[in-house]
PDB file of C-alpha atoms in Angstrom:
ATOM      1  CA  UNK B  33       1.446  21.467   9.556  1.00  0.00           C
ATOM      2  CA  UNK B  34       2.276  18.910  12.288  1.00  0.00           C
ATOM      3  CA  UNK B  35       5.417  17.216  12.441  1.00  0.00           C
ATOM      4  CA  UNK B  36       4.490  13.832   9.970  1.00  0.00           C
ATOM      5  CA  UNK B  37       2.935  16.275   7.403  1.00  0.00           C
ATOM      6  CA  UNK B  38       6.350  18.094   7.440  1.00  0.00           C
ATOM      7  CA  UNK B  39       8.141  14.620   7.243  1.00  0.00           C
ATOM      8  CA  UNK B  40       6.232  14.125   4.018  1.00  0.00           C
ATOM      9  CA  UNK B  41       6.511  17.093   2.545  1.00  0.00           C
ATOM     10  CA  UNK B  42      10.018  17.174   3.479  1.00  0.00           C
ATOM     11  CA  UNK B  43      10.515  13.876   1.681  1.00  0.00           C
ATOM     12  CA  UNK B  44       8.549  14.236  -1.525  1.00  0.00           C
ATOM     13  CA  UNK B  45      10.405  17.966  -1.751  1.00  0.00           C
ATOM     14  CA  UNK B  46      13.399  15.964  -1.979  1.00  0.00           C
ATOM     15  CA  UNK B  47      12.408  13.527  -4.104  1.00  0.00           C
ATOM     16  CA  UNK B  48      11.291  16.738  -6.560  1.00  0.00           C
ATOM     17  CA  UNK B  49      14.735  17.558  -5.777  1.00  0.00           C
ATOM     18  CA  UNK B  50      16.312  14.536  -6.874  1.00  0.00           C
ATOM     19  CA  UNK B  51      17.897  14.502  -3.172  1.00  0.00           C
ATOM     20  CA  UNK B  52      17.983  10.577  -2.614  1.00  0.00           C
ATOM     21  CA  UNK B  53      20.193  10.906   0.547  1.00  0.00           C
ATOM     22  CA  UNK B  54      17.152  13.412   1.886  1.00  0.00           C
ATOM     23  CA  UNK B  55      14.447  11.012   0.956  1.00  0.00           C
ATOM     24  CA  UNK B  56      16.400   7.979   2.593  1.00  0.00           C
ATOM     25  CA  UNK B  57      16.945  10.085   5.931  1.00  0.00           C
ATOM     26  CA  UNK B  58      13.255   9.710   6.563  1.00  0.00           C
ATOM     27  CA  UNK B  59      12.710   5.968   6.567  1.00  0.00           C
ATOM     28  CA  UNK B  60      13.491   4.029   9.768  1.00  0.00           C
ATOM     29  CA  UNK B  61      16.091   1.507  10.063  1.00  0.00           C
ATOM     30  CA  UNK B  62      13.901  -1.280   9.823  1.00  0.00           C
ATOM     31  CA  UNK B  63      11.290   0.275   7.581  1.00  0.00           C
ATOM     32  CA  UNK B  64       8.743  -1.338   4.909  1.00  0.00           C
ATOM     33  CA  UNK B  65       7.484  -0.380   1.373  1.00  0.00           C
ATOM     34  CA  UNK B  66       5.269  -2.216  -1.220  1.00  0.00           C
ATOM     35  CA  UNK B  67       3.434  -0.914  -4.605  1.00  0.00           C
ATOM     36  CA  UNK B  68       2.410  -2.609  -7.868  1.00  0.00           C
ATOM     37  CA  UNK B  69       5.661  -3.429  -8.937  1.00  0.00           C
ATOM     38  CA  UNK B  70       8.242  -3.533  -5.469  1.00  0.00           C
ATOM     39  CA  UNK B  71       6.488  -5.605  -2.807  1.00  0.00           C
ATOM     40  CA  UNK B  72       7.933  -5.972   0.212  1.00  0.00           C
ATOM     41  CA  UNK B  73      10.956  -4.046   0.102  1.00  0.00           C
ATOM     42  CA  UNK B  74      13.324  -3.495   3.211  1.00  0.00           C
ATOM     43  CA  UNK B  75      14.529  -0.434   4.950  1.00  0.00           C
ATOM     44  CA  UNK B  76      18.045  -1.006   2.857  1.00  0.00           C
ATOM     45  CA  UNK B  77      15.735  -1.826  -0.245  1.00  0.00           C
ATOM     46  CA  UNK B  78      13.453   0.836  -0.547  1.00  0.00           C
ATOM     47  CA  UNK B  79      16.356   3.457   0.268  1.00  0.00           C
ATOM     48  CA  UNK B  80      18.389   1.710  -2.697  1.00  0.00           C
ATOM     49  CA  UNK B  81      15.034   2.035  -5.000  1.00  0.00           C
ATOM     50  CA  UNK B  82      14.695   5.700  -4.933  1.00  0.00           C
ATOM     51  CA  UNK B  83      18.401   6.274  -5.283  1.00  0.00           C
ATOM     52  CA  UNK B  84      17.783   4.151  -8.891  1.00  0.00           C
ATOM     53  CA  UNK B  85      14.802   5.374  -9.637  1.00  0.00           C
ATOM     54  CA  UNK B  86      16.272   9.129  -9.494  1.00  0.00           C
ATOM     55  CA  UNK B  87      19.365   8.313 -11.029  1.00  0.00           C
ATOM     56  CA  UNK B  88      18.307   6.242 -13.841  1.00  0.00           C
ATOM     57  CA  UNK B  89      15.284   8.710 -14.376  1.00  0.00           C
ATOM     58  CA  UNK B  90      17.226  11.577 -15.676  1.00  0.00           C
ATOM     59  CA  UNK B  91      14.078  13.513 -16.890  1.00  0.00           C
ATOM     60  CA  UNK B  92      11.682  12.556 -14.259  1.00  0.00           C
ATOM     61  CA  UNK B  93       9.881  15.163 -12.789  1.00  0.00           C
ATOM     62  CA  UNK B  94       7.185  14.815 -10.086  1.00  0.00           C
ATOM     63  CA  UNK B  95       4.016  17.172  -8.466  1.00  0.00           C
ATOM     64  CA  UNK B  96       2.828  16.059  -4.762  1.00  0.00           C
ATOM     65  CA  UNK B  97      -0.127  17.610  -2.306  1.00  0.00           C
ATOM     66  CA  UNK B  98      -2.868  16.365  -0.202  1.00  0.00           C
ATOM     67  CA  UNK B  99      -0.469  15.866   2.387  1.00  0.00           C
ATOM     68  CA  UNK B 100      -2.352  14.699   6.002  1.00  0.00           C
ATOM     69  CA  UNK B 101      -0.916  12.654   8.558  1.00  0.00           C
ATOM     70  CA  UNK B 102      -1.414  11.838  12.529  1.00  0.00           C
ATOM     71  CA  UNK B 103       0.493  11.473  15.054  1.00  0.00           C
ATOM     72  CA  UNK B 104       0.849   7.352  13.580  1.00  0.00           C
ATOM     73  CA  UNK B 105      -0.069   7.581  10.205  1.00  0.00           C
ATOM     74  CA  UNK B 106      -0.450   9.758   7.007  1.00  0.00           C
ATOM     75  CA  UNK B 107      -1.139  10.061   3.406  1.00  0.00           C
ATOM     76  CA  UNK B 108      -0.398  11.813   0.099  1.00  0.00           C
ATOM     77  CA  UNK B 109      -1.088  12.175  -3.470  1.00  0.00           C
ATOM     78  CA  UNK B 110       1.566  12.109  -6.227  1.00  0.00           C
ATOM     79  CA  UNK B 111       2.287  12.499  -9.909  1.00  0.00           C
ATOM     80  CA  UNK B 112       5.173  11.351 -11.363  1.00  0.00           C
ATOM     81  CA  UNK B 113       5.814  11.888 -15.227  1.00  0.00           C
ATOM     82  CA  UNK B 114       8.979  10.568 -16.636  1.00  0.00           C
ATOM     83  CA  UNK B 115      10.020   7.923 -19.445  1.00  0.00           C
ATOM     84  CA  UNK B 116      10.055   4.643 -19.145  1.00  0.00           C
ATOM     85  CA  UNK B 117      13.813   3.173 -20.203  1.00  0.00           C
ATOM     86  CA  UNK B 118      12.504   0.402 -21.674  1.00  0.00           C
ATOM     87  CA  UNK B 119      10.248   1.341 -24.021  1.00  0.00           C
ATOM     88  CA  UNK B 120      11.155   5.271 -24.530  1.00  0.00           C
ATOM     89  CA  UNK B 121       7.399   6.202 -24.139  1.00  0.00           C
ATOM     90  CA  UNK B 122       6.065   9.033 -21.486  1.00  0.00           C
ATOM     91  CA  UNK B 123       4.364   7.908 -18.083  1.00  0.00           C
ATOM     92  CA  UNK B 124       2.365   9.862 -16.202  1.00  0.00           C
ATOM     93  CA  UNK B 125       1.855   7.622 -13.361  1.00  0.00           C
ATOM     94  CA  UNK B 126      -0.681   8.538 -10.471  1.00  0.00           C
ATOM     95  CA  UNK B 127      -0.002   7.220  -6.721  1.00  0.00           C
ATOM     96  CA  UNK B 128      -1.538   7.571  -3.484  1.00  0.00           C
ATOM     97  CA  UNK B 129       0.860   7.139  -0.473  1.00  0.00           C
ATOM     98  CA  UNK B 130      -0.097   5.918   2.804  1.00  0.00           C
ATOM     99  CA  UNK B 131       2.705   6.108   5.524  1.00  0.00           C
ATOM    100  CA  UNK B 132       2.848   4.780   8.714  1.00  0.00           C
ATOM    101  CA  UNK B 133       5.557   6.621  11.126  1.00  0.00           C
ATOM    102  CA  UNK B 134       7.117   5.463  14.853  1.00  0.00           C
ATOM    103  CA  UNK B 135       9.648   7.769  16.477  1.00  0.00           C
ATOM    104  CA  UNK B 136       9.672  10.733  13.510  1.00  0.00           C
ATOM    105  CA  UNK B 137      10.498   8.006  10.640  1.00  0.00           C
ATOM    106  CA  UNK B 138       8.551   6.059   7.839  1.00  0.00           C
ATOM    107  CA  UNK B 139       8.345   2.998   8.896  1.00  0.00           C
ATOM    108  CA  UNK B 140       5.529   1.879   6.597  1.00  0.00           C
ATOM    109  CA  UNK B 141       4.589   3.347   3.267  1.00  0.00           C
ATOM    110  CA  UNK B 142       2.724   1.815   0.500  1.00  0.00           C
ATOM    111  CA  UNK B 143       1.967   3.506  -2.821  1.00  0.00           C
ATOM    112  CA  UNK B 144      -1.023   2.748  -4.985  1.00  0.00           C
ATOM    113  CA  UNK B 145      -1.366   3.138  -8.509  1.00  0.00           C
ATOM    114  CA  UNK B 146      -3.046   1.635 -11.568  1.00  0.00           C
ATOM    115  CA  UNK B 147      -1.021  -0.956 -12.738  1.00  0.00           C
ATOM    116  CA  UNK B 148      -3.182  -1.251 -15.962  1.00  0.00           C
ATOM    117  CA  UNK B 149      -3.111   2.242 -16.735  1.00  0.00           C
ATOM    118  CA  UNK B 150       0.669   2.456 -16.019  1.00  0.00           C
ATOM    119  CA  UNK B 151       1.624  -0.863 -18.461  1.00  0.00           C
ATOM    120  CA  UNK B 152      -1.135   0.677 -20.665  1.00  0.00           C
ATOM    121  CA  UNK B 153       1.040   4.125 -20.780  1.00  0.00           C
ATOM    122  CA  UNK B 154       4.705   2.354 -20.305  1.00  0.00           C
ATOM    123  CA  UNK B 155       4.286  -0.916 -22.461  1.00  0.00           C
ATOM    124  CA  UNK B 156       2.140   0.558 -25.233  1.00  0.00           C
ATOM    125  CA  UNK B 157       0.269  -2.360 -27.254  1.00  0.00           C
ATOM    126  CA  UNK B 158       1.475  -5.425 -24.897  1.00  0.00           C
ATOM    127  CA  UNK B 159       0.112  -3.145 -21.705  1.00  0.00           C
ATOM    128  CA  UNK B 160      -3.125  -2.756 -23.343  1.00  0.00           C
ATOM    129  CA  UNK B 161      -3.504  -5.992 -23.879  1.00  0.00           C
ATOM    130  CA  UNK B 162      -1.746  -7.940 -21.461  1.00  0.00           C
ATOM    131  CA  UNK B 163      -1.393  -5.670 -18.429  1.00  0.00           C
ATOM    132  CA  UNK B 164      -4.702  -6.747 -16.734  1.00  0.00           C
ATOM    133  CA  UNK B 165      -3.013  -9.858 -17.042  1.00  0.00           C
ATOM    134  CA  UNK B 166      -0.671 -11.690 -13.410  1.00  0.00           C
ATOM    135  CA  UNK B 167       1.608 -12.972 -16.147  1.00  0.00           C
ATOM    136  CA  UNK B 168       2.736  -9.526 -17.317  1.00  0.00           C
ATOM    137  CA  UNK B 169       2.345  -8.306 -13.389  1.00  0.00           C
ATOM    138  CA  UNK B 170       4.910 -10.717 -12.119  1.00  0.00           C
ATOM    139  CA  UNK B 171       7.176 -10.194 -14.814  1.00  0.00           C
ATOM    140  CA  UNK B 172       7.328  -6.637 -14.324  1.00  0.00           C
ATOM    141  CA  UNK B 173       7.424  -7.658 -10.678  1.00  0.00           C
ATOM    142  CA  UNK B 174      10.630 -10.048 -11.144  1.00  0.00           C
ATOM    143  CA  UNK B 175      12.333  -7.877 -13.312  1.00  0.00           C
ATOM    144  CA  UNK B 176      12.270  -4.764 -11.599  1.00  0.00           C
ATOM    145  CA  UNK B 177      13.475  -6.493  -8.596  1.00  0.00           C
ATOM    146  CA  UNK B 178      16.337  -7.820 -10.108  1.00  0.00           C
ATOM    147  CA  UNK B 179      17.391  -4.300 -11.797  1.00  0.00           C
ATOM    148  CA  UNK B 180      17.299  -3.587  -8.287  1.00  0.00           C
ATOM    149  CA  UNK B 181      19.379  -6.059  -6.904  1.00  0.00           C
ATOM    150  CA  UNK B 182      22.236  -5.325  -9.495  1.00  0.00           C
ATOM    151  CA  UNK B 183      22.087  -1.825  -7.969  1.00  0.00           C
ATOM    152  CA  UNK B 184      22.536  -2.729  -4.762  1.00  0.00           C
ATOM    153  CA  UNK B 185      25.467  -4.664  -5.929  1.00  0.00           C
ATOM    154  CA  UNK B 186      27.780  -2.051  -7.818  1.00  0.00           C
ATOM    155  CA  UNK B 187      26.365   0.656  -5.723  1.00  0.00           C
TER     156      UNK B 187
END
């Protein structure tokens, strides 16, 4: 394993951990993340995100492999099963990662999942029928990011 495949593994063992302060340590200072629902996160951002997303997700629980990476860039798979607070029904949500790394850090990483099948799984009835949809996208989109700014706030 070469040193950006350990740097992944290192970081989704402690995100299986629920070790935020691990997971942060391997972003860069000025580091980038984006998926279906955060786009465009900074390095401050997406280190604030997982801390949430772990602490808020008290019975999430998450599998990871397919680990490869480069000397500049990598990739993973990822499963992460948990409930989602809003609507107390089980996700099993499934994500490729694609990192990009400078200097032994993340400094880009974008995760790709099904937004359909995840508002499908997390929304029930108004997923399956509206979360094709930009509408129910953006909302997801503007909510989530201001849950996150209240975090960052009182944290």
């Amino acid at each position: 394993m070469n040193a950006n495949e350990q740097l992944i593994h290192h970081f989704y063992t402690c995100f299986k951990n629920k070790d935020y302060n691990g997971m942060q340590a391997c972003y860069a200072d000025n580091a980038t993340f984006s998926d279906a629902v955060f786009k465009n996160l900074n390095s401050d951002q997406v280190k604030a995100m997982w801390q949430m997303l772990i602490l808020k997700g008290k019975d999430m629980r998450i599998e990871f492999g397919q680990i490869s990476a480069s000397e500049k860039a990598g990739k993973a798979h990822w499963d992460a099963y948990y409930t989602f607070s809003a609507t107390g029904k089980n996700v099993i949500n499934k994500i490729d990662a694609n990192f990009e790394f400078e200097n032994g850090k993340i400094v880009k990483h974008i995760d790709d999942f099904n937004f359909y099948t995840w508002a499908k799984q997390a929304l029930g009835t108004t997923g399956l029928l509206l979360g094709w949809t930009g509408f129910l996208k953006n909302k997801i989109q503007t909510t989530a990011m201001a849950n996150l700014q209240k975090f960052m706030e009182i944290k």
